[in-house]
XYZ file of C-alpha atoms in Angstrom:
445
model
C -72.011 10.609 52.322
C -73.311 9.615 48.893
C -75.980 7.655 50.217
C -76.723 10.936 52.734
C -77.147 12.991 49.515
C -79.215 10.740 48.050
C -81.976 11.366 50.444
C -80.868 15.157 51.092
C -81.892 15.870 47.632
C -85.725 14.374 48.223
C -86.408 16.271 51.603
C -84.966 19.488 50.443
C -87.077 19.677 47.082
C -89.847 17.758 48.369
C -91.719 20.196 51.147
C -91.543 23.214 47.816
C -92.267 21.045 44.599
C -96.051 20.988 44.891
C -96.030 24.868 45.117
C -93.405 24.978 42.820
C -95.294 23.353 40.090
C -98.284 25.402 40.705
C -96.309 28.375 40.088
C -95.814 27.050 36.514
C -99.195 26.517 36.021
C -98.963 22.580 36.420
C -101.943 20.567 36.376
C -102.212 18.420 39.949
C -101.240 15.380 38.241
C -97.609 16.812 37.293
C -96.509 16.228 40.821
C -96.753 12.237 40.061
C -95.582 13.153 36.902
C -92.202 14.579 38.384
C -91.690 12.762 41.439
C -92.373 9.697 38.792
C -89.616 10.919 36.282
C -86.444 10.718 39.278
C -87.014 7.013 39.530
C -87.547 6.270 36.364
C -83.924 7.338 35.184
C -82.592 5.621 38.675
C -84.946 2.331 37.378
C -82.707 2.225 34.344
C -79.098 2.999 35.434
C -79.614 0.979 38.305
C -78.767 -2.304 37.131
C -76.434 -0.872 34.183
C -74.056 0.659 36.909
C -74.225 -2.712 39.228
C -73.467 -5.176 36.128
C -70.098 -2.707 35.500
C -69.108 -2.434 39.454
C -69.426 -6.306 39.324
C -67.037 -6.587 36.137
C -64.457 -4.123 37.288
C -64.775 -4.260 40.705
C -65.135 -1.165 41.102
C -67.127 1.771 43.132
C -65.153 5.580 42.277
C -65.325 5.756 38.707
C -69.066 4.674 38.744
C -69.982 7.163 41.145
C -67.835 9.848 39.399
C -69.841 9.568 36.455
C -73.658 9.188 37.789
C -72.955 12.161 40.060
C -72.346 14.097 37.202
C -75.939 13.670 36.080
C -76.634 14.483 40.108
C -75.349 18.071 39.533
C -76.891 18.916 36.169
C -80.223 17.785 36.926
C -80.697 19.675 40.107
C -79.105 22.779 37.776
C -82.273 22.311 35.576
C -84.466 22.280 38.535
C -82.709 25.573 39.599
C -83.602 27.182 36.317
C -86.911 26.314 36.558
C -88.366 28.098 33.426
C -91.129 25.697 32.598
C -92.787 22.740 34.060
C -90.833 20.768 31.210
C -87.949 21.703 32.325
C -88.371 20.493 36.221
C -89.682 17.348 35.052
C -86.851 17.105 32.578
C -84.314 17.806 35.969
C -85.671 15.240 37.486
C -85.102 12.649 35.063
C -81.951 13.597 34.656
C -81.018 13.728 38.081
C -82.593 9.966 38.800
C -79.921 8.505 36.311
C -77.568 9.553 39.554
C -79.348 7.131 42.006
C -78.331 4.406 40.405
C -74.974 4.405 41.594
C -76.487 3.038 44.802
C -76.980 -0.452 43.211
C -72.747 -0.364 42.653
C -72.387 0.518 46.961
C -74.956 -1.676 47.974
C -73.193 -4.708 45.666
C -69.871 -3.548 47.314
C -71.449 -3.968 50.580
C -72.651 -7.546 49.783
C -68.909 -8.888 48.567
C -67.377 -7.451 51.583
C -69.352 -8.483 54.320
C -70.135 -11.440 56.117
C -73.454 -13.100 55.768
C -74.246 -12.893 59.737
C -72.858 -9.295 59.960
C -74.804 -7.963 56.789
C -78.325 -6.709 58.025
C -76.165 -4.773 60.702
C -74.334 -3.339 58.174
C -77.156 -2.656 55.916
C -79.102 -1.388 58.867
C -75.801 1.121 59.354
C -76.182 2.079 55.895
C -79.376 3.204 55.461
C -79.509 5.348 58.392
C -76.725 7.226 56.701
C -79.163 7.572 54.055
C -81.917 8.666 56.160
C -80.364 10.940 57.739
C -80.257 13.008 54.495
C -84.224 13.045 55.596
C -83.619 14.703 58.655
C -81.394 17.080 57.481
C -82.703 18.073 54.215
C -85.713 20.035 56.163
C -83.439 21.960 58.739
C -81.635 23.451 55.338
C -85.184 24.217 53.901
C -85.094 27.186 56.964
C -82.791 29.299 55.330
C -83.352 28.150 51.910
C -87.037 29.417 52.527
C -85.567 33.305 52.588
C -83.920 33.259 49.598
C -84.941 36.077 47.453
C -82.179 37.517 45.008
C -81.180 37.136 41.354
C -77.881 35.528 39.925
C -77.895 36.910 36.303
C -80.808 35.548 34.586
C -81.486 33.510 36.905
C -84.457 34.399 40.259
C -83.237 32.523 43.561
C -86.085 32.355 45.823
C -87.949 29.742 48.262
C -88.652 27.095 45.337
C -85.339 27.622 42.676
C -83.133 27.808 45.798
C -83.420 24.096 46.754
C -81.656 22.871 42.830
C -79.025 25.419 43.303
C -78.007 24.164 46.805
C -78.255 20.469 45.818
C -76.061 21.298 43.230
C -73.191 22.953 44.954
C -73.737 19.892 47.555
C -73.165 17.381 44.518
C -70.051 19.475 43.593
C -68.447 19.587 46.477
C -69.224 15.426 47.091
C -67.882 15.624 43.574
C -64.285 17.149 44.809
C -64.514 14.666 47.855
C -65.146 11.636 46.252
C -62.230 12.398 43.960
C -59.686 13.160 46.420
C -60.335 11.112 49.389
C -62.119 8.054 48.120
C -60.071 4.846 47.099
C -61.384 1.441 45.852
C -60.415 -1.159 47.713
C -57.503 -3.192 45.728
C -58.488 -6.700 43.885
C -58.042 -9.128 46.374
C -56.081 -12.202 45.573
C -57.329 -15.251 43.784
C -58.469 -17.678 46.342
C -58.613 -15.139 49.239
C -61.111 -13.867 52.026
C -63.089 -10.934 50.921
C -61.828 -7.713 53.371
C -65.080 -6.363 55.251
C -66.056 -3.037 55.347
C -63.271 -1.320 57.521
C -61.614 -4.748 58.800
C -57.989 -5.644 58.557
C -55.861 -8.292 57.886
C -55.661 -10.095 61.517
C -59.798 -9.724 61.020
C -59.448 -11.918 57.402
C -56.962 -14.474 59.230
C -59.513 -15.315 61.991
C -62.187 -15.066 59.689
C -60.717 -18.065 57.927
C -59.799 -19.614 61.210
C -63.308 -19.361 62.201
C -64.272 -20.939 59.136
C -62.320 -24.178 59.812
C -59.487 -23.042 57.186
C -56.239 -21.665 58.188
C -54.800 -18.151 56.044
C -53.201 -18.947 52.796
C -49.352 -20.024 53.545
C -46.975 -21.110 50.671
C -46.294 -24.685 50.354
C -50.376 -25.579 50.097
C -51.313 -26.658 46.711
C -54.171 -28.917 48.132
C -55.941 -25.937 49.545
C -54.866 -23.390 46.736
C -56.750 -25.951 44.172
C -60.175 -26.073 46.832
C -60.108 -22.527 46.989
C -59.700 -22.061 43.160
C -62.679 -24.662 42.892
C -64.636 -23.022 45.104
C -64.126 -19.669 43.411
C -64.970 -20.793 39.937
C -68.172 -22.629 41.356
C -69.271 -19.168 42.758
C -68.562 -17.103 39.637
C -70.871 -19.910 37.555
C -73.712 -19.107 40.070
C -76.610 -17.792 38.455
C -78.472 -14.851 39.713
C -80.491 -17.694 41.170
C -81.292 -21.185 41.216
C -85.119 -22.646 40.672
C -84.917 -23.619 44.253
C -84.733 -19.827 45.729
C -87.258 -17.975 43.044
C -90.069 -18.364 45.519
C -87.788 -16.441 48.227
C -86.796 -13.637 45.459
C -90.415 -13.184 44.377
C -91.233 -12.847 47.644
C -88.332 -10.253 48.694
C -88.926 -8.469 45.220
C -92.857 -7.856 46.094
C -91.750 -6.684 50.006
C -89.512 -4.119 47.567
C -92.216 -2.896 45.614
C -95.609 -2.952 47.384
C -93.655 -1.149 50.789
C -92.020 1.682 48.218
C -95.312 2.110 46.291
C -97.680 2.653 49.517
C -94.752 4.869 50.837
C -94.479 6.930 47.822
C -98.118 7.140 47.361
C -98.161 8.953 50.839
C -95.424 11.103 50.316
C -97.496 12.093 47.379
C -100.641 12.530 49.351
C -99.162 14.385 52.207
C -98.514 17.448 50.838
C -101.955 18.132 49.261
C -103.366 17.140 52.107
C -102.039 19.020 54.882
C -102.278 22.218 52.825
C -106.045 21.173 52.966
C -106.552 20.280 56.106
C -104.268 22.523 58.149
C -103.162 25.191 55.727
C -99.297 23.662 56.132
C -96.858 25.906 54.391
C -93.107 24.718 53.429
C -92.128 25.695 56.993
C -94.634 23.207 58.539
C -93.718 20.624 55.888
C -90.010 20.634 56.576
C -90.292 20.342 60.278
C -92.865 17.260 59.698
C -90.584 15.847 57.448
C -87.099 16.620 60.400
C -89.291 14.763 62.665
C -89.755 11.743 60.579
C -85.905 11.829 60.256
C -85.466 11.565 63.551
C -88.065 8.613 63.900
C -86.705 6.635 60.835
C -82.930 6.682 61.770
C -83.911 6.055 65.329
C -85.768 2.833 63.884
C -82.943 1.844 61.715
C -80.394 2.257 64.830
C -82.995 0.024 66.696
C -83.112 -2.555 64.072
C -78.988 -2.586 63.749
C -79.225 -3.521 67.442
C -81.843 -6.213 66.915
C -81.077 -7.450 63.551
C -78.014 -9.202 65.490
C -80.467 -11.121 67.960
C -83.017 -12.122 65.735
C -83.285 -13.370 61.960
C -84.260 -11.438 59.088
C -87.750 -13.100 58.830
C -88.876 -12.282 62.001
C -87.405 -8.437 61.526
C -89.636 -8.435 58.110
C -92.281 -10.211 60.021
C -92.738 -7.297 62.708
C -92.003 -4.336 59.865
C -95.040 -6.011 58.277
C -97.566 -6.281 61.215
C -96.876 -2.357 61.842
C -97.532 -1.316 58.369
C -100.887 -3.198 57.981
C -101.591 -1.690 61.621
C -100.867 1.659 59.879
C -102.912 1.047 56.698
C -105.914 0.237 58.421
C -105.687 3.260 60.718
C -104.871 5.598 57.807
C -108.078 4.017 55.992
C -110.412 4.375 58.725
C -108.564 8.124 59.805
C -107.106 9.753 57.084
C -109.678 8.922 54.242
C -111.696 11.364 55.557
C -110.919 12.901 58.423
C -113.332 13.483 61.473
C -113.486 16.403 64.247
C -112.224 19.418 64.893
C -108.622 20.718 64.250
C -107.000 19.320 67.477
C -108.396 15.874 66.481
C -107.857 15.768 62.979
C -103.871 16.765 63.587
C -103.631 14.175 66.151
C -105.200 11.386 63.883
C -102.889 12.480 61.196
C -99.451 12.622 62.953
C -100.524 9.172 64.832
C -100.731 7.778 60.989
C -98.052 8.871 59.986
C -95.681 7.814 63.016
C -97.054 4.050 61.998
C -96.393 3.918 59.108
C -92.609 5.891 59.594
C -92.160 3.296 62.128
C -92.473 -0.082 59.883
C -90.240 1.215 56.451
C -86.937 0.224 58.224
C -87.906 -3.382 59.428
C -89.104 -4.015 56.309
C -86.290 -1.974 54.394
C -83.410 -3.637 56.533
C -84.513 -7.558 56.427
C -85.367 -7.659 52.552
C -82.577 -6.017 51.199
C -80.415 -8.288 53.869
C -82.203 -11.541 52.720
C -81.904 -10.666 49.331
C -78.931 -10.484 49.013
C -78.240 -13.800 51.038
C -80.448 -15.582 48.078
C -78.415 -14.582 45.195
C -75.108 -14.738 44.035
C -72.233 -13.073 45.776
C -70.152 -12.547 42.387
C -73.428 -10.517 40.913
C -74.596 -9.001 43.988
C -74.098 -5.332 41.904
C -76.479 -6.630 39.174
C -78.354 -7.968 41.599
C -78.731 -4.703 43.932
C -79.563 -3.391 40.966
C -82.764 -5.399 39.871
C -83.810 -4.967 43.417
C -83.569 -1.300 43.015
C -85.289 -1.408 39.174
C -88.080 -3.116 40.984
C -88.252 -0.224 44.099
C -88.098 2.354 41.369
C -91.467 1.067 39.252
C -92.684 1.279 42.761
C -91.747 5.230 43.066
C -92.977 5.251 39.757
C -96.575 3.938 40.157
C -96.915 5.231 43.799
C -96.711 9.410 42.748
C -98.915 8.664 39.791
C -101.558 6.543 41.479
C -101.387 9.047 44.536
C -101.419 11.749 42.340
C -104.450 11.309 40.564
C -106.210 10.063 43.386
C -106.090 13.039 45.744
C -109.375 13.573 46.198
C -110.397 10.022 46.042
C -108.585 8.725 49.244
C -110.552 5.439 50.089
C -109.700 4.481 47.009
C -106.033 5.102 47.259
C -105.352 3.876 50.697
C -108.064 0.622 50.460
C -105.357 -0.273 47.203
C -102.572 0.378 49.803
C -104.341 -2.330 52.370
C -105.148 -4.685 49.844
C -100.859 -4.770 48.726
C -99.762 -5.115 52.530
C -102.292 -7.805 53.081
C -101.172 -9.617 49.607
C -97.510 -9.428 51.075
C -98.277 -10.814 54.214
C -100.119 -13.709 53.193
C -97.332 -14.121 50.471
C -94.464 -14.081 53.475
C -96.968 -16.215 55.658
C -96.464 -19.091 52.693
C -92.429 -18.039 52.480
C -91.793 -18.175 56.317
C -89.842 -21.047 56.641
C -87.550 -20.412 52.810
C -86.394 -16.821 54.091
C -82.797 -17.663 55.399
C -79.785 -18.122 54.313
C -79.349 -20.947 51.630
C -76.099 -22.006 53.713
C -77.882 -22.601 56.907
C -80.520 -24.616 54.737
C -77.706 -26.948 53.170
C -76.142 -27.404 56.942
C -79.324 -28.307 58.308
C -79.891 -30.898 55.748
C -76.184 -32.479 56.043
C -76.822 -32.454 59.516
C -80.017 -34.448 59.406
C -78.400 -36.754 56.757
C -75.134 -37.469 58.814
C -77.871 -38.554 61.887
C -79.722 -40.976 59.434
């Protein structure tokens, strides 16, 4: 639900906030500016919350406090008095975000290395599904035209007010219904997400090593080895910093193109086809529907094929949409029929790649660093995708009505990545299936 929310609160304020801040008397480049400002806070907190759910082990309390900052932020955006204060909202409200570093580090302990791009894949379709329904709420909020004291409620304040009350009430939730998950015992399995005990006992079987039985000091002392030769792993070793760099540029460059679109959209289909916030929130439903769809597809296939080929394909159909947006979008030819049909066909490809690529780095990166830190870790990942959705609104932003420029950078980042994953290939798996490969080949010899 939390990771729903996150997402609920960009497609509810996004389709409004260009109109919003033009209603203030914003310059264009305050829309960067703002849009910037969220994931700034969230680069920040990110790792901050992940290095404290790593050290207590904990999810509630961290999510507790950064939803706090959730609800006051999108009050300040509800006030809306100034342009100052909506940018100041949204920083505030971005500290919130980084409570996601803290679940997606949960989901890293608790799940097994095969089973984790499913789960992941699970994940952020919850999350994008806050896309999809974000819009449909934008109907009603669109008719909103009263006063609450001092306050004006109409089609642009209406969105912070609702956010808020949502951020209460997962506030209320949260404290009554969620439970972390108690310490598990020194030397045994980690639980997965929603598995029970008989699951942990054939996990082990599985493994080669029977469940934990009294009367086993021998094993007790491996497993206590083991454990204390996990907890002195570093974040990473010098042997997997080419697969990092690699997973940590597939982070940025896909956020920063698909911020820097976001950006553009707006501005440019109130140009091109006079879009209003109605249009904008059923554009934005339908790429709901087309993103969780593609996540659900890459759950399925992210259990038949390996994470390299998933980023592999997620790659291929973003350059594919780069090049088309370049040639289409730049400057768009023909009448109105044509123009719309060029536009929705770009942004379908480019929809359609965010959750290979989305899915199989976040799954191999997580594979390539150390279980015990995976909450730190989450949360560089995340540091690193928010100076992405930091650089993306303000390049986008102050390119508007230079698009060549704009989308050639965009090309020129997809076709840096790919070469860069060309050279990777072969060092994007799973260190253990490395190791096992070279035993093997050394117990032939």
């Amino acid at each position: 639900l939390l990771l729903t929310l996150l997402n609920l609160t960009h497609a509810v304020i996004l389709p409004t906030i260009w109109k919003y801040l033009q209603t203030l008397e914003a310059a264009p480049y305050f829309l960067g500016l703002a849009l910037s400002a969220f994931s700034l806070s969230g680069l920040l907190s990110g790792p901050l919350f992940g290095h404290l759910s790593d050290k207590t082990r904990t999810t509630k309390k961290i999510i507790l406090f950064a939803n706090c900052f959730e609800i006051i932020g999108n009050f300040m955006y509800f006030m809306g008095f100034s342009k100052w204060l909506l940018l100041a909202s949204r920083l505030v409200a971005g500290v919130g975000t980084g409570a996601g570093s803290a679940i997606f580090g949960f989901l890293s302990r608790s799940t097994a290395p095969e089973d984790r791009a499913s789960v992941f894949a699970a994940a952020m379709a919850c999350r994008q599904a806050g896309l999809l329904i974000g819009p449909a709420f934008n109907l009603f909020l669109r008719l909103c035209d009263f006063k609450i004291g001092p306050f004006v409620v109409n089609k642009f304040t209406a969105p912070g007010l609702f956010m808020c009350l949502m951020w209460i009430l997962l506030q209320l939730a949260v404290v009554f219904m969620y439970w972390d998950l108690p310490p598990q015992e020194k030397g045994g399995p980690a639980k997965g997400v929603g598995s029970g005990a008989r699951e942990d006992v054939e996990g082990e079987t599985r493994r080669g090593r029977g469940p934990s039985l009294p009367g086993q000091p021998e094993e007790e002392s491996q497993e206590e080895e083991e454990e204390e030769t996990d907890e002195s792993k570093p974040l990473m070793t010098s042997n997997e910093l080419e697969e990092v760099i690699v997973l940590l540029a597939a982070q940025f460059i896909t956020l920063f193109n698909q911020t820097a679109l976001e950006t553009m959209v707006t501005p440019l289909t109130q140009k091109y086809f006079d879009f209003g916030e109605l249009e904008n929130s059923v554009m934005y439903c339908v790429c709901g529907v087309e993103v969780i769809a593609g996540f659900l597809f890459v759950h399925w296939l992210s259990r038949r094929a390996k994470e390299r080929v998933v980023l592999a394909v997620g790659l291929a159909i973003c350059n594919i949409s780069s090049v088309w947006c370049l040639i289409f979008l730049a400057n768009p030819i023909g009448d109105f029929p044509y123009q719309l049909t060029e536009f929705i066909i770009g942004v379908f490809l480019q929809v359609l790649g965010l959750p290979f690529v989305a899915v199989a780095q976040v799954s191999l990166f997580s594979k390539v660093t150390s279980e015990k830190t995976q909450g730190f870790s989450q949360g560089v990942r995340r540091s690193v995708g928010g100076l992405a959705t930091i650089l993306g609104p303000l390049w986008a932003g102050g390119l508007t009505e230079n698009m060549y420029i704009m989308l050639g950078v965009i090309m020129a980042l997809l076709l840096l990545l790919t070469i860069m994953m060309g050279f990777s290939y072969d060092r994007l798996v799973h260190p253990a299936a490395t190791e096992h490969a070279e035993d093997n080949s050394d117990e032939h010899e």
